[in-house]
PDB file of C-alpha atoms in Angstrom:
ATOM      1  CA  MET A   1     -30.183   8.684 -13.770  1.00  0.00           C
ATOM      2  CA  PHE A   2     -27.798   5.774 -13.308  1.00  0.00           C
ATOM      3  CA  THR A   3     -27.024   3.114 -15.878  1.00  0.00           C
ATOM      4  CA  LYS A   4     -26.799  -0.428 -14.472  1.00  0.00           C
ATOM      5  CA  HIS A   5     -24.951  -3.232 -16.271  1.00  0.00           C
ATOM      6  CA  THR A   6     -25.060  -6.905 -15.321  1.00  0.00           C
ATOM      7  CA  VAL A   7     -21.578  -8.276 -15.940  1.00  0.00           C
ATOM      8  CA  TYR A   8     -22.425 -11.829 -14.927  1.00  0.00           C
ATOM      9  CA  LYS A   9     -25.200 -13.619 -13.110  1.00  0.00           C
ATOM     10  CA  HIS A  10     -24.572 -17.258 -12.309  1.00  0.00           C
ATOM     11  CA  ASP A  11     -27.713 -17.494 -10.150  1.00  0.00           C
ATOM     12  CA  ASN A  12     -29.662 -15.301  -7.699  1.00  0.00           C
ATOM     13  CA  TYR A  13     -26.755 -15.272  -5.238  1.00  0.00           C
ATOM     14  CA  ASN A  14     -23.663 -14.931  -7.426  1.00  0.00           C
ATOM     15  CA  MET A  15     -23.521 -11.895  -9.672  1.00  0.00           C
ATOM     16  CA  LEU A  16     -21.537  -8.795 -10.557  1.00  0.00           C
ATOM     17  CA  THR A  17     -23.140  -5.507 -11.554  1.00  0.00           C
ATOM     18  CA  VAL A  18     -21.727  -2.095 -12.436  1.00  0.00           C
ATOM     19  CA  GLU A  19     -23.651   1.152 -12.015  1.00  0.00           C
ATOM     20  CA  VAL A  20     -22.389   4.186 -13.897  1.00  0.00           C
ATOM     21  CA  GLN A  21     -23.117   7.199 -11.691  1.00  0.00           C
ATOM     22  CA  GLY A  22     -21.716  10.132 -13.648  1.00  0.00           C
ATOM     23  CA  LYS A  23     -17.936   9.672 -13.489  1.00  0.00           C
ATOM     24  CA  THR A  24     -18.146   7.120 -10.684  1.00  0.00           C
ATOM     25  CA  LEU A  25     -18.361   3.375 -11.330  1.00  0.00           C
ATOM     26  CA  VAL A  26     -20.020   1.399  -8.531  1.00  0.00           C
ATOM     27  CA  VAL A  27     -19.260  -2.330  -8.723  1.00  0.00           C
ATOM     28  CA  ARG A  28     -21.428  -4.655  -6.648  1.00  0.00           C
ATOM     29  CA  GLU A  29     -20.212  -8.188  -6.055  1.00  0.00           C
ATOM     30  CA  ILE A  30     -22.936 -10.429  -4.694  1.00  0.00           C
ATOM     31  CA  SER A  31     -21.990 -13.926  -3.577  1.00  0.00           C
ATOM     32  CA  ASP A  32     -23.531 -16.685  -1.495  1.00  0.00           C
ATOM     33  CA  GLN A  33     -20.322 -16.708   0.598  1.00  0.00           C
ATOM     34  CA  TRP A  34     -19.793 -13.029   1.380  1.00  0.00           C
ATOM     35  CA  GLY A  35     -23.094 -11.292   0.679  1.00  0.00           C
ATOM     36  CA  GLU A  36     -22.814  -7.944  -1.096  1.00  0.00           C
ATOM     37  CA  ILE A  37     -19.536  -6.067  -1.418  1.00  0.00           C
ATOM     38  CA  CYS A  38     -19.539  -2.623  -3.002  1.00  0.00           C
ATOM     39  CA  HIS A  39     -16.514  -1.020  -4.705  1.00  0.00           C
ATOM     40  CA  LYS A  40     -16.368   2.558  -6.039  1.00  0.00           C
ATOM     41  CA  PHE A  41     -13.979   3.583  -8.786  1.00  0.00           C
ATOM     42  CA  VAL A  42     -13.349   7.019 -10.294  1.00  0.00           C
ATOM     43  CA  SER A  43     -12.061   5.691 -13.623  1.00  0.00           C
ATOM     44  CA  ARG A  44     -12.392   2.700 -15.914  1.00  0.00           C
ATOM     45  CA  PRO A  45      -8.641   1.940 -15.761  1.00  0.00           C
ATOM     46  CA  GLU A  46      -8.913   1.795 -11.961  1.00  0.00           C
ATOM     47  CA  MET A  47     -11.860  -0.627 -12.231  1.00  0.00           C
ATOM     48  CA  MET A  48     -10.037  -2.800 -14.783  1.00  0.00           C
ATOM     49  CA  ASN A  49      -6.909  -2.935 -12.619  1.00  0.00           C
ATOM     50  CA  TRP A  50      -9.053  -4.123  -9.707  1.00  0.00           C
ATOM     51  CA  ALA A  51     -10.777  -6.752 -11.891  1.00  0.00           C
ATOM     52  CA  GLU A  52      -7.484  -8.079 -13.302  1.00  0.00           C
ATOM     53  CA  ASN A  53      -6.183  -8.564  -9.756  1.00  0.00           C
ATOM     54  CA  ARG A  54      -9.489  -9.811  -8.329  1.00  0.00           C
ATOM     55  CA  PHE A  55     -10.611 -12.598 -10.667  1.00  0.00           C
ATOM     56  CA  LEU A  56      -9.028 -15.941 -11.506  1.00  0.00           C
ATOM     57  CA  PRO A  57     -10.275 -18.572 -13.970  1.00  0.00           C
ATOM     58  CA  GLU A  58     -11.180 -20.896 -11.095  1.00  0.00           C
ATOM     59  CA  ASP A  59     -13.643 -18.251  -9.818  1.00  0.00           C
ATOM     60  CA  PHE A  60     -15.963 -19.048 -12.736  1.00  0.00           C
ATOM     61  CA  PRO A  61     -18.019 -22.135 -13.678  1.00  0.00           C
ATOM     62  CA  ASN A  62     -16.473 -22.326 -17.177  1.00  0.00           C
ATOM     63  CA  GLY A  63     -13.024 -21.134 -16.143  1.00  0.00           C
ATOM     64  CA  GLU A  64     -10.940 -19.206 -18.651  1.00  0.00           C
ATOM     65  CA  GLU A  65     -13.813 -18.593 -21.087  1.00  0.00           C
ATOM     66  CA  ASP A  66     -16.062 -17.002 -18.421  1.00  0.00           C
ATOM     67  CA  LEU A  67     -13.152 -14.888 -17.182  1.00  0.00           C
ATOM     68  CA  ARG A  68     -12.499 -13.637 -20.719  1.00  0.00           C
ATOM     69  CA  LEU A  69     -16.191 -12.769 -21.219  1.00  0.00           C
ATOM     70  CA  THR A  70     -16.327 -10.994 -17.850  1.00  0.00           C
ATOM     71  CA  MET A  71     -13.281  -8.881 -18.667  1.00  0.00           C
ATOM     72  CA  GLU A  72     -14.715  -8.015 -22.106  1.00  0.00           C
ATOM     73  CA  LYS A  73     -17.998  -6.885 -20.540  1.00  0.00           C
ATOM     74  CA  LEU A  74     -16.176  -4.754 -17.978  1.00  0.00           C
ATOM     75  CA  LYS A  75     -14.064  -3.136 -20.722  1.00  0.00           C
ATOM     76  CA  SER A  76     -17.199  -2.290 -22.705  1.00  0.00           C
ATOM     77  CA  ILE A  77     -18.799  -0.327 -19.836  1.00  0.00           C
TER      78      ILE A  77
END
């Protein structure tokens, strides 16, 4: 059985989820611009490295605060 975590959900078209599938982390980015993009990681450090390089404060409605919350949620998975 897989565990699914919603990292953020701004609306029905902009969200980030993480599924824990054993040792594999499957990150799904869903956006109104690009549709769904799926990333697979074999470790949490690999996922966090991706996230630190992927997200900027301007990617979020509330900027720096939303980025901080997103990173905290990812770290807790």
